[in-house]
XYZ file of C-alpha atoms in Angstrom:
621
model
C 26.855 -26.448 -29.947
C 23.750 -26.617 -31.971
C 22.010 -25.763 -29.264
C 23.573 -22.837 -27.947
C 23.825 -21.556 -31.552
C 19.263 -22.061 -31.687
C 18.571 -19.872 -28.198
C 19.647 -16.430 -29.650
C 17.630 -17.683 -33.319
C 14.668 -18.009 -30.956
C 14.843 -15.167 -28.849
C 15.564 -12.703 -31.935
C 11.631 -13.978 -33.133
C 10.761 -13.082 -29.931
C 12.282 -9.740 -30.181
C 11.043 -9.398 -34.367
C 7.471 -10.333 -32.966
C 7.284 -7.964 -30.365
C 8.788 -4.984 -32.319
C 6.165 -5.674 -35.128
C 3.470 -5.248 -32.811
C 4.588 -1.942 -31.549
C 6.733 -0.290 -34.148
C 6.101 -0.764 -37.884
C 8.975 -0.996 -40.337
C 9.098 1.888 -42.860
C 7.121 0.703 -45.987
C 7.383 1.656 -49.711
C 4.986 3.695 -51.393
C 3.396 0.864 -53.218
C 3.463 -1.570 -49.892
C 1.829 1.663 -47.927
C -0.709 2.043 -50.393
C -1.502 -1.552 -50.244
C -2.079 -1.874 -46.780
C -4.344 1.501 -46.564
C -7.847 0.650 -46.069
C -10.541 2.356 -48.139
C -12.067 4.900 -45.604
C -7.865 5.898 -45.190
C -7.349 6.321 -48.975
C -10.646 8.581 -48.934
C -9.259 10.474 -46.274
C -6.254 10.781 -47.805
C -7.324 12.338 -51.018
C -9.859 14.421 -49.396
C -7.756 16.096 -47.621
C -5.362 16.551 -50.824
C -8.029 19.200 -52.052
C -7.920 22.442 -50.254
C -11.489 23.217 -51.561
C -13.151 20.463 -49.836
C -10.549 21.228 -46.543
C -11.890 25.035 -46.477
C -15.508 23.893 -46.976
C -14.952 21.249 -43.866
C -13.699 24.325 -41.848
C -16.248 26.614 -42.728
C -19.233 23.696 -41.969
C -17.757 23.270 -38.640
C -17.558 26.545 -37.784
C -21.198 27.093 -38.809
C -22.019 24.075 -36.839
C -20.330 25.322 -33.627
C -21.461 28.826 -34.278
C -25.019 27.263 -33.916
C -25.341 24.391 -31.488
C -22.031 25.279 -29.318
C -23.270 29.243 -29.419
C -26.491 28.698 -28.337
C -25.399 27.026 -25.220
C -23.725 30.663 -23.810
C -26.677 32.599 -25.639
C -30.232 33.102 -24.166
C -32.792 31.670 -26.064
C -35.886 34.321 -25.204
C -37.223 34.614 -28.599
C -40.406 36.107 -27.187
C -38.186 39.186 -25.675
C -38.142 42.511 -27.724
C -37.437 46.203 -27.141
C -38.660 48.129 -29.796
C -37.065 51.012 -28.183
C -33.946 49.660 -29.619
C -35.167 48.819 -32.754
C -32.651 49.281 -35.895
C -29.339 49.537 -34.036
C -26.159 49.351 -35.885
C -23.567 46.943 -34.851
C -21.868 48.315 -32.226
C -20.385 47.333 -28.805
C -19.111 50.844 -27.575
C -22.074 52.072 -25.986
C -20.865 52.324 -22.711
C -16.840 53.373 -23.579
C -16.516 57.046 -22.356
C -13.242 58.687 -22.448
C -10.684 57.229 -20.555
C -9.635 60.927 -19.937
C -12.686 62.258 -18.459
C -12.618 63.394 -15.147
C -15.936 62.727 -12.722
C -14.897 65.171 -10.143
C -15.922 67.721 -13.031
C -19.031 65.949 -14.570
C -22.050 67.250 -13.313
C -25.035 64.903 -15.007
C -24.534 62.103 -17.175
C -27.959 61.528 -19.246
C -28.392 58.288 -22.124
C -30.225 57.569 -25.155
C -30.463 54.347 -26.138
C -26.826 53.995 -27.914
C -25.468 56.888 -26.580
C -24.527 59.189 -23.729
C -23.656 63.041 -22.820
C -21.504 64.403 -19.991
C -22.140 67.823 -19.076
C -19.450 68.809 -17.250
C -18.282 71.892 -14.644
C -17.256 74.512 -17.355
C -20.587 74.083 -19.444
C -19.690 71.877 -22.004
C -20.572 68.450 -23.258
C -18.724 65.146 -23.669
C -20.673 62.432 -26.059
C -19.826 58.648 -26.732
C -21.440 55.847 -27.826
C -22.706 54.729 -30.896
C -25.026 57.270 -33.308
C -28.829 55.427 -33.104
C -30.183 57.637 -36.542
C -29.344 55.908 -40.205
C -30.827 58.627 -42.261
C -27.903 59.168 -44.157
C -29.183 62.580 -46.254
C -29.638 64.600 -43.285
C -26.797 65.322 -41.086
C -29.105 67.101 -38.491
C -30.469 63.559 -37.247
C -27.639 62.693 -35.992
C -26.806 62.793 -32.181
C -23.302 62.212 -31.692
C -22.084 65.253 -33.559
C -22.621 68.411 -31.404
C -24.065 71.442 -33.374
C -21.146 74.181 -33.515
C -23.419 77.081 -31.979
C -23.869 75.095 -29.093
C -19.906 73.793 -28.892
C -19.707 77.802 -27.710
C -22.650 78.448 -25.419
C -22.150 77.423 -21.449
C -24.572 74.703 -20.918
C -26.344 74.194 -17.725
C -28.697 71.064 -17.873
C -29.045 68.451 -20.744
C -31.562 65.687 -21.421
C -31.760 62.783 -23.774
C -34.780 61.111 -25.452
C -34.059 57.922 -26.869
C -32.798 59.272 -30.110
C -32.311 63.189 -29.404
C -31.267 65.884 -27.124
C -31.971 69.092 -25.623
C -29.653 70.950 -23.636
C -30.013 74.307 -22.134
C -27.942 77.310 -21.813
C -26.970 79.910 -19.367
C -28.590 82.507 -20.957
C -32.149 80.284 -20.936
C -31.734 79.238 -24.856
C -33.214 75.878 -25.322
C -31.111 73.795 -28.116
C -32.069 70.557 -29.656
C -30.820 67.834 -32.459
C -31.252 64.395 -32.944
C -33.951 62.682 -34.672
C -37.207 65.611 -34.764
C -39.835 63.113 -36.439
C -42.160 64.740 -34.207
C -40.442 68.266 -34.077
C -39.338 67.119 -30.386
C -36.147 69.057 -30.975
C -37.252 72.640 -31.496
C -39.460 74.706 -28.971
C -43.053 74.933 -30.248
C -43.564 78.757 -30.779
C -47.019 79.351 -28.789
C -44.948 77.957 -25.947
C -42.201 80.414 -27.205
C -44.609 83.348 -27.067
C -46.664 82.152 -24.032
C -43.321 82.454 -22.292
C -42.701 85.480 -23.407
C -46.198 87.230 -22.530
C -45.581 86.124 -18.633
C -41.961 86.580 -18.472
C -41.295 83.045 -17.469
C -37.891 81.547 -18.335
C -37.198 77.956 -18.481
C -36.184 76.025 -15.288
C -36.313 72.104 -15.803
C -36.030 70.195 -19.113
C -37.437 66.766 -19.962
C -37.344 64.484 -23.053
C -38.519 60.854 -23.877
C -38.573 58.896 -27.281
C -41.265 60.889 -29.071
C -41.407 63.919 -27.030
C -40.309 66.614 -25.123
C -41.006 68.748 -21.955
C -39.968 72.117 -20.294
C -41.235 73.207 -16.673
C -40.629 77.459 -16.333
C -40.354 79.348 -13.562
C -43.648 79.782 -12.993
C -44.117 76.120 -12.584
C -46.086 75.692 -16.069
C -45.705 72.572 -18.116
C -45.367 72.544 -21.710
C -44.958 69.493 -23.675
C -44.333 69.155 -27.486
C -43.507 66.144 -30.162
C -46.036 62.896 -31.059
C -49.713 64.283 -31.030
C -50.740 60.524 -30.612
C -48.975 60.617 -27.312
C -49.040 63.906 -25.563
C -52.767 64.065 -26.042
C -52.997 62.061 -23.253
C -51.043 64.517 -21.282
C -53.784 66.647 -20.080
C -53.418 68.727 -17.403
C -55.988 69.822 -14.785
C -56.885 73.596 -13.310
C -55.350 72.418 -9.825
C -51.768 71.277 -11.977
C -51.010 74.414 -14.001
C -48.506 76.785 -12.382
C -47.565 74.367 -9.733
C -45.300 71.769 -11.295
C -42.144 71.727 -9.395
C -40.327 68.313 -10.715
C -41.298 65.830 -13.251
C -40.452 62.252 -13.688
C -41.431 60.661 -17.000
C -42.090 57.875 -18.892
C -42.397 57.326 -22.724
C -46.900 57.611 -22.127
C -46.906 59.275 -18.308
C -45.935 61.510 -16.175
C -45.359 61.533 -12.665
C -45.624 65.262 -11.144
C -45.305 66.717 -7.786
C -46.743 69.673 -6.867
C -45.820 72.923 -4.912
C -48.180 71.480 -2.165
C -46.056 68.420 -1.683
C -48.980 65.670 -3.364
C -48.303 64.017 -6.329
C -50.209 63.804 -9.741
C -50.174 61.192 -12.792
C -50.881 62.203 -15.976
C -50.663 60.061 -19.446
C -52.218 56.984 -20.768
C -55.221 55.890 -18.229
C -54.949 52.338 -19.248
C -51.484 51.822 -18.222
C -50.969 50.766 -14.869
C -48.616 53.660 -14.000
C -52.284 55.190 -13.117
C -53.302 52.720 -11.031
C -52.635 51.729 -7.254
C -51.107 55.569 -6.507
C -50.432 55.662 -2.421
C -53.594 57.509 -1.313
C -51.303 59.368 1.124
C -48.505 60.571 -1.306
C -51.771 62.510 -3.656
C -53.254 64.210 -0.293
C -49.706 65.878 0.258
C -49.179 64.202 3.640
C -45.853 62.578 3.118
C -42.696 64.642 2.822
C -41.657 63.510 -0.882
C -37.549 64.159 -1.395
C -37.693 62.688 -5.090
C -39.539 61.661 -8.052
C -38.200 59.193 -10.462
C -39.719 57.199 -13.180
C -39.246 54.276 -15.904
C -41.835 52.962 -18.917
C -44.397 52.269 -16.790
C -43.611 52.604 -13.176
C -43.368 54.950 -10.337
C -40.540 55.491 -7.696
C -40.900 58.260 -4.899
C -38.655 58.997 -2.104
C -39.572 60.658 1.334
C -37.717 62.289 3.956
C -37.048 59.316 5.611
C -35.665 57.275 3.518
C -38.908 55.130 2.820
C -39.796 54.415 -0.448
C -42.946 53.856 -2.691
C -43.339 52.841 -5.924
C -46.210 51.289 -8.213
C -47.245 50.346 -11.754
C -46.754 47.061 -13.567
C -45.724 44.286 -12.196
C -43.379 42.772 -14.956
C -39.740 42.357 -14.187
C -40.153 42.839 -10.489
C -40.241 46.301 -10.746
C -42.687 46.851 -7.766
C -40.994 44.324 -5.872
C -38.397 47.158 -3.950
C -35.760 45.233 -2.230
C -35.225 45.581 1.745
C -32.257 48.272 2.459
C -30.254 47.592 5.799
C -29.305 51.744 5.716
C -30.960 55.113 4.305
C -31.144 55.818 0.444
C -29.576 59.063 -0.546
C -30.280 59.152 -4.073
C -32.977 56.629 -6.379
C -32.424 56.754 -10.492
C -34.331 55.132 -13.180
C -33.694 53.696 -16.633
C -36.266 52.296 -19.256
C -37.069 49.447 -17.409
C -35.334 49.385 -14.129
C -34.219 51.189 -10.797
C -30.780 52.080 -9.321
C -30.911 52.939 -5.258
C -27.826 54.679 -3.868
C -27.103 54.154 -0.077
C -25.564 55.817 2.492
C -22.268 53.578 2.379
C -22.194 54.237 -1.372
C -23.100 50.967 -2.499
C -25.671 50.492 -5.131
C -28.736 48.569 -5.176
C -30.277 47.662 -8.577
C -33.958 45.739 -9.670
C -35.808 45.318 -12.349
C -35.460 44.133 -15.769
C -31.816 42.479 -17.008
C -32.227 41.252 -20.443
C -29.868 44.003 -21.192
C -27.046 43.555 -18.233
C -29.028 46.735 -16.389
C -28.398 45.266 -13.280
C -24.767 43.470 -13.429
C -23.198 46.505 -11.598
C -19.180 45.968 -12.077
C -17.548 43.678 -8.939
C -14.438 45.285 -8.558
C -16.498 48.791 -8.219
C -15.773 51.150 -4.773
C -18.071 53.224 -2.682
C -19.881 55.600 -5.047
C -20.820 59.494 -4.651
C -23.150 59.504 -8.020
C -25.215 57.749 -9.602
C -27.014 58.468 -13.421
C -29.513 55.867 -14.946
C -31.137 56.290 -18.313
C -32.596 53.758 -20.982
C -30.113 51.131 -20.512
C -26.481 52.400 -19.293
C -25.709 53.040 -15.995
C -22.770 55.022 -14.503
C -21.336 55.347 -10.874
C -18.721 57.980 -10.171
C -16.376 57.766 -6.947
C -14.586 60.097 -4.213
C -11.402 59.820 -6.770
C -13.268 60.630 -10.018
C -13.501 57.367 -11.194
C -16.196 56.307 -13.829
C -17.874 52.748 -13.732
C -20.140 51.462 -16.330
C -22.591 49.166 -16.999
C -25.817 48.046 -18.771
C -26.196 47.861 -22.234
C -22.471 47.726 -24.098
C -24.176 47.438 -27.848
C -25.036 44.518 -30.215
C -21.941 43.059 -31.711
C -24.654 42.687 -35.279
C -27.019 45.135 -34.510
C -30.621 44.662 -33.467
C -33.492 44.010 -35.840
C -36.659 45.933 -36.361
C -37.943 44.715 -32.751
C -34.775 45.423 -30.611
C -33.718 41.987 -30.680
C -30.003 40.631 -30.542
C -28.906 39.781 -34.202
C -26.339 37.519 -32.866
C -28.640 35.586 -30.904
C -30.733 35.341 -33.194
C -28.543 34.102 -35.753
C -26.941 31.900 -33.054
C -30.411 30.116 -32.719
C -31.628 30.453 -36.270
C -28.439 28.379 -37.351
C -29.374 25.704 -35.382
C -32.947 25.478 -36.732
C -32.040 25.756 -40.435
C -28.975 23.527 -39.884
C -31.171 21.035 -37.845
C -34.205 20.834 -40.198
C -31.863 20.320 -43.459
C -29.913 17.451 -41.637
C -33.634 15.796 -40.926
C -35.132 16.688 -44.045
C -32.129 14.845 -45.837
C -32.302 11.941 -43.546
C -36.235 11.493 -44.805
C -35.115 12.537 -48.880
C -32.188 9.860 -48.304
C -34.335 6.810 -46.375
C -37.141 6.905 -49.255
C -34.766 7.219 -52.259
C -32.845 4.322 -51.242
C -35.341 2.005 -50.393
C -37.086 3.144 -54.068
C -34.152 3.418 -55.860
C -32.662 0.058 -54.576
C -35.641 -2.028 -54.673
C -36.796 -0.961 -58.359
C -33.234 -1.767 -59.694
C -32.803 -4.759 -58.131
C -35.748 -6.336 -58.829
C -37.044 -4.416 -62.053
C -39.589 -5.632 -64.430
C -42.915 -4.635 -62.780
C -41.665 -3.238 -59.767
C -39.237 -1.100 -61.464
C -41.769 0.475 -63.702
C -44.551 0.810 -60.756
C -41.600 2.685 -58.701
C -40.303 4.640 -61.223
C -44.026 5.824 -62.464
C -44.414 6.745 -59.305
C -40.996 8.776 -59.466
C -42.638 10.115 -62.234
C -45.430 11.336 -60.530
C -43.729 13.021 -57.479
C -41.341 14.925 -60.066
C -44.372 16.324 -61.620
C -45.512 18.001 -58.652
C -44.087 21.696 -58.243
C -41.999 21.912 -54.928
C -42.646 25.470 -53.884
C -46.541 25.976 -54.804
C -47.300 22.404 -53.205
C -44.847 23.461 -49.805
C -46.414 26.942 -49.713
C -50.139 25.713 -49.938
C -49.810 22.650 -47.536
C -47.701 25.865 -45.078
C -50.751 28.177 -45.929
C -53.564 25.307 -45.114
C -52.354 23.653 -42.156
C -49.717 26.146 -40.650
C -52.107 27.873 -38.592
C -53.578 24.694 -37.031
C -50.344 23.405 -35.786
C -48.134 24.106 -32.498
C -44.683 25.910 -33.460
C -42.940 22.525 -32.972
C -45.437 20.748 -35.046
C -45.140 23.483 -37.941
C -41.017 22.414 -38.076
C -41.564 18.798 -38.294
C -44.237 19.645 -41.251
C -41.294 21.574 -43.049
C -38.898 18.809 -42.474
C -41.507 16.199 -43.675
C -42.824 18.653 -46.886
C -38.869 18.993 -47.543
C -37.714 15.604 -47.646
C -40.715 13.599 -49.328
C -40.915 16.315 -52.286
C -37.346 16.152 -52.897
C -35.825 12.468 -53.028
C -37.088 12.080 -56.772
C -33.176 12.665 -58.533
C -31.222 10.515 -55.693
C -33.633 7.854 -56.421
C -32.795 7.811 -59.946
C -29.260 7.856 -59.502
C -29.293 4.916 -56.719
C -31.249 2.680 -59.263
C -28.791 3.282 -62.229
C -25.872 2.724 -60.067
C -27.582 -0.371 -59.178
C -28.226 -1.520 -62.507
C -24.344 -1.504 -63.204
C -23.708 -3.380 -60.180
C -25.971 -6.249 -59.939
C -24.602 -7.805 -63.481
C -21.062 -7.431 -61.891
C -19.612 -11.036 -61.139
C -19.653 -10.952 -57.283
C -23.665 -10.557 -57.286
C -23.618 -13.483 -60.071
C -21.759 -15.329 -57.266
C -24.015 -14.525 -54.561
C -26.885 -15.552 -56.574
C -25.234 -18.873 -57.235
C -24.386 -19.625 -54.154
C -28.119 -19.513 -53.214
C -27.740 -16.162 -51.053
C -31.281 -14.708 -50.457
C -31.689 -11.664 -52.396
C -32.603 -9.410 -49.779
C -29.189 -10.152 -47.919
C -27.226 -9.514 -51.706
C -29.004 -5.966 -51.879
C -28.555 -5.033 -48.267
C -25.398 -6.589 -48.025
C -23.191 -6.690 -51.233
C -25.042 -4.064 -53.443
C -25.649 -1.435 -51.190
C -21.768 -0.598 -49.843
C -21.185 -0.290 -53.436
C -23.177 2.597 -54.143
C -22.818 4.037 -50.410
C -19.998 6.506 -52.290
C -22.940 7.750 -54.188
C -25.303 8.192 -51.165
C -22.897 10.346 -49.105
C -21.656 12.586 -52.009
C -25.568 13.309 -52.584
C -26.015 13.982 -49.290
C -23.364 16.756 -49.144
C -24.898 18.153 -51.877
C -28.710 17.756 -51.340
C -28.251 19.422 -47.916
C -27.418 22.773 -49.547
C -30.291 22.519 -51.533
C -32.218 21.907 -48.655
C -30.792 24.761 -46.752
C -31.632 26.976 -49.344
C -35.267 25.593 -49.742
C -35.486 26.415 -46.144
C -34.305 29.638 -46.534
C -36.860 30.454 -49.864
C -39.906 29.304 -47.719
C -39.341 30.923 -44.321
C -38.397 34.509 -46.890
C -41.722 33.883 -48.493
C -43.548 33.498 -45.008
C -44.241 29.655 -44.842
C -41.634 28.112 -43.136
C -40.264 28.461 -39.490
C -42.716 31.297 -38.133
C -41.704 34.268 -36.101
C -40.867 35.065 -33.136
C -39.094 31.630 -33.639
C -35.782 32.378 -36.069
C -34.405 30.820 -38.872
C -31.497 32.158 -41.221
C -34.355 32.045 -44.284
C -37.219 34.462 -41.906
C -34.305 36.595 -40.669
C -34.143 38.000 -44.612
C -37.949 38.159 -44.638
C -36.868 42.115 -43.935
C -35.384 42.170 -47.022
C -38.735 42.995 -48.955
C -38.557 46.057 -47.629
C -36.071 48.651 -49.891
C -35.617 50.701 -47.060
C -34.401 47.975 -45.044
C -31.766 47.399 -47.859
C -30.918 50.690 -48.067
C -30.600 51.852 -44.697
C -29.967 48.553 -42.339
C -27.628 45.997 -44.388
C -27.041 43.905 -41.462
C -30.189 42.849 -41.223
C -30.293 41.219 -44.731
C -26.413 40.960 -45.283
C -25.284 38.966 -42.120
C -28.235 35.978 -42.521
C -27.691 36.167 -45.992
C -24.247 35.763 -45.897
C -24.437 32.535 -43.474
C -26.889 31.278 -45.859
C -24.628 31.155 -48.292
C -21.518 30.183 -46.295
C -23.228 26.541 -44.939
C -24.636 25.904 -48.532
C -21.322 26.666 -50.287
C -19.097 24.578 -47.491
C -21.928 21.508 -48.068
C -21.141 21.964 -51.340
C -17.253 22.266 -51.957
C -16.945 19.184 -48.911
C -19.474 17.179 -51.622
C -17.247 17.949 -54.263
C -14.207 17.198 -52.730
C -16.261 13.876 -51.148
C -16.932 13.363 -55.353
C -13.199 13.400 -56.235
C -11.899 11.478 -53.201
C -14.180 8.726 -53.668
C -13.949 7.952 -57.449
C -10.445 6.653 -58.711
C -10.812 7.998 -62.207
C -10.914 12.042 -60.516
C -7.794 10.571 -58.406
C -5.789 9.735 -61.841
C -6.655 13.052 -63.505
């Protein structure tokens, strides 16, 4: 009976043991905060403070925005298009109006933010983004079409890469848009020239810092930058038989009335050189004449094509057709080819998406190319896009991407205050712990040399070692000096504090114990003193990193730290010296100033929050 009355006693431990290894009974408070372990109760009481939770999230996210970003984003920090320097943040370059019909457009021409339809009735259709800032002068901007021209009937348009001209049925020429260079208005010797023979205008032309007519008596004129259409000379044999142009911001590519072609322009650009002997004798049938920066692209009458100038970007590199071109356009830096089936057939440059034509897109009838946007228009009417969309932060003083800039920058300012810390954090512990531990002699040699370091001013000392050195050293080699000039001039204050902390815990009783129990001293520093003051450590880190950040930030503003083209979030406000930069372009200044601020405030509320969650006393309050 005794027996049978044991089995169930024995098999209900079973059951208890089991059940206590997978399912825990529910505890009191007390009993639950007696079994939490430290790094839990931290946790815990972190996470009670919603500072120190929205300074974690914002960290993250700077940390993600940074190393994650700059996976997707390209890293060409040499690449620049000062073409598209100054550039609002925009991404709406390329959305026309969903309502407008191709079967009625008749050219589509581009600046470099925006674009113009003209279509069958005369009048003009804009979108995009306006390119001008100047905020006092409404006649710089593009986007807005004059009135008096809203009611003329407009029969051919052109874009430069920040105005327009457009002329009318009745042979008016009409310009706005940035006129820096008076490129917007018709010069009036040209005016009166015109008038004396009688000519009228037939063909207009623009580029960024000029502009071009050809009349009916197949004269040239060109107006806008003297230090660029002085180049533009033309010859006896030239004047009064221009019949097309193709240009390019220095050169011109003209054919003739006799068939031959002519280049006029800057002589040292390679647009001049390597001209097909047989296309300036007038021997080859030439269909079409199109041009971008600094090459050439001609089409003859069967289909064959020839093209020259510089060799960047693969621009002279013409890719084999298996069927006739019918029509060849060219933006800033690349070439479109349309062939007979209506397919399209793109090289070139493609920093800016120039040559990602859409996948989904049908046989085309049309194609316009200019600067960096691209249209195709089918048999139905239907617009495609592509090229350029915008900047989603604008572009800088040299064309380049703010976001990717800011993308990469983050990870160099982030990266060199997380090793610059490291170095600050390795010397003041192995300073501050050895002088308190041991004091007497050793304390006072460490802490006169403490002393010492203190005394030396951070910024004139950084600067002058940037100055002295920073030319002599590799762009890699010039970000481990910063890291290195950043961490050993700034671990004076966290060597301090690790030495008093250490002074109030080596006279506790468990070092006395230590000690009596004939533990070396070494192993008592290393491995009793130090977890006690760990707390201290990581809260200082926390907040020593934003300092850090911000030195970073003051030295690469004041033009010795990280060097361009190479970014940081500190050399990306270097434009901020400049009051019309701060005026005119706040997202230059704004948006890396504002991330500045963003990682130093999150390292600071999650040190805070570290600060309180670590010390008892804060817990109790």
């Amino acid at each position: 009976m005794s027996n049978q009355q044991q089995k169930p006693g024995v098999f209900a431990s079973i059951c208890r043991c089991l059940k206590g290894l997978f399912v825990r009974d529910k505890l009191s408070f007390l009993d639950e905060e007696a079994l939490q372990t430290p790094f839990k109760t931290i946790a815990k009481n972190y996470f009670r403070n919603k500072l120190g939770i929205i300074g974690l999230i914002v960290f993250i996210a700077c940390l993600l925005f940074s190393f994650v970003g700059s996976q997707f984003a390209p890293s060409t920090f040499t690449y620049f298009e000062l073409t598209n320097g100054n550039l609002r943040p925009s991404t709406n370059y390329l959305n026309f109006p969903k309502d407008l019909d191709g079967n009625r457009v008749v050219k589509i021409v581009s600046g470099i933010s925006f674009s113009f339809a003209l279509m069958d009735d005369g009048q003009l259709v804009s979108w995009g983004t306006e390119p001008n800032i100047r905020q006092e002068n409404v006649s710089d901007y593009v986007l807005a079409i004059p009135e008096e021209i809203r009611s003329k009937r407009i029969v051919d348009i052109t874009t430069g890469g920040r105005h327009v001209l457009a002329l009318d049925d009745e042979g008016e020429l009409h310009g706005w848009g940035y006129y820096g260079h008076g490129q917007t208005t018709l010069p009036d010797d040209v005016r009166r020239e015109m008038e004396a023979s009688g000519a009228s205008i037939d063909q207009i032309y623009a580029a960024t810092m000029w502009s071009a007519i050809v009349t009916s008596d197949k004269n040239l004129h060109i107006w806008g930058s003297q230090q660029t259409i002085q180049n533009f000379k033309l010859t006896r044999a030239m004047r009064g038989h221009v019949v097309k142009v193709a240009t390019g911001d220095n050169n011109m590519l003209l054919l003739l009335d006799d068939g031959s072609l002519a280049v006029i322009g800057d002589r040292s650009s390679e647009f001049h050189g390597n001209v097909p002997k047989e296309l300036t004798e007038g021997s080859i049938a030439v269909v079409d004449i199109v041009a971008c920066n600094r090459n050439a692209l001609v089409l003859d009458a069967n289909g064959d094509i020839y093209t020259w100038g510089s060799t960047m970007d693969g621009l002279t590199r013409v890719p084999a057709f298996d069927q006739d071109v019918r029509t060849i356009e060219a933006g800033y830096k690349h070439f479109n080819a349309l062939l007979e089936d209506g397919s399209v057939v793109s090289w070139g440059a493609n920093q800016l998406s120039q040559l990602d034509t859409p996948k989904d897109m049908p046989a085309l009838t049309a194609i316009y190319a200019d600067y960096f946007q691209n249209y195709g228009i089918d048999e139905d009417g239907s617009i495609y896009a592509w090229g350029n969309r915008g900047y989603i932060l604008g572009s800088d003083e040299f064309g380049r991407d703010m976001l990717h800039r800011l993308i990469h920058g983050g990870r160099i300012s982030l990266t060199v205050g997380a090793i610059a810390i490291l170095i600050e954090v390795i010397i003041a512990l192995f300073i501050g712990l050895t002088s308190g531990f041991f004091g007497k002699w050793v304390d006072h040699l460490l802490m006169r040399t403490t002393d010492v370091f203190s005394a030396i001013p951070f910024l004139p000392i950084a600067i002058t070692l940037s100055y002295a050195v920073g030319s002599l050293l590799s762009e890699a080699q010039r970000l481990y000096l910063i890291m290195v000039v950043l961490g050993v001039l700034t671990w004076m204050p966290l060597a301090r504090m690790i030495r008093a902390q250490l002074l109030v815990e080596r006279e506790k009783d468990f070092v006395l114990a230590a000690k009596a129990l004939g533990i070396r001293q070494q192993k008592i520093m290393w491995r009793h003193i130090l977890p006690n003051v760990f707390n201290l450590v990581i809260v200082n880190i926390t907040l020593g990193y934003a300092s850090l950040l911000l030195y970073e930030a003051i030295l690469s503003f004041l033009g010795f730290g990280v060097a361009q083209p190479t970014p940081s979030w500190g050399n990306m406000l270097t434009s901020a010296q400049n009051s019309a930069v701060i005026q005119y372009y706040w997202w230059r200044w704004f948006i890396p100033g504002l991330f500045v601020v963003l990682a130093a405030l999150s390292s600071n509320l999650i040190g805070d929050a570290l600060r309180e969650a670590m010390d008892p006393r804060e817990n109790e309050r």
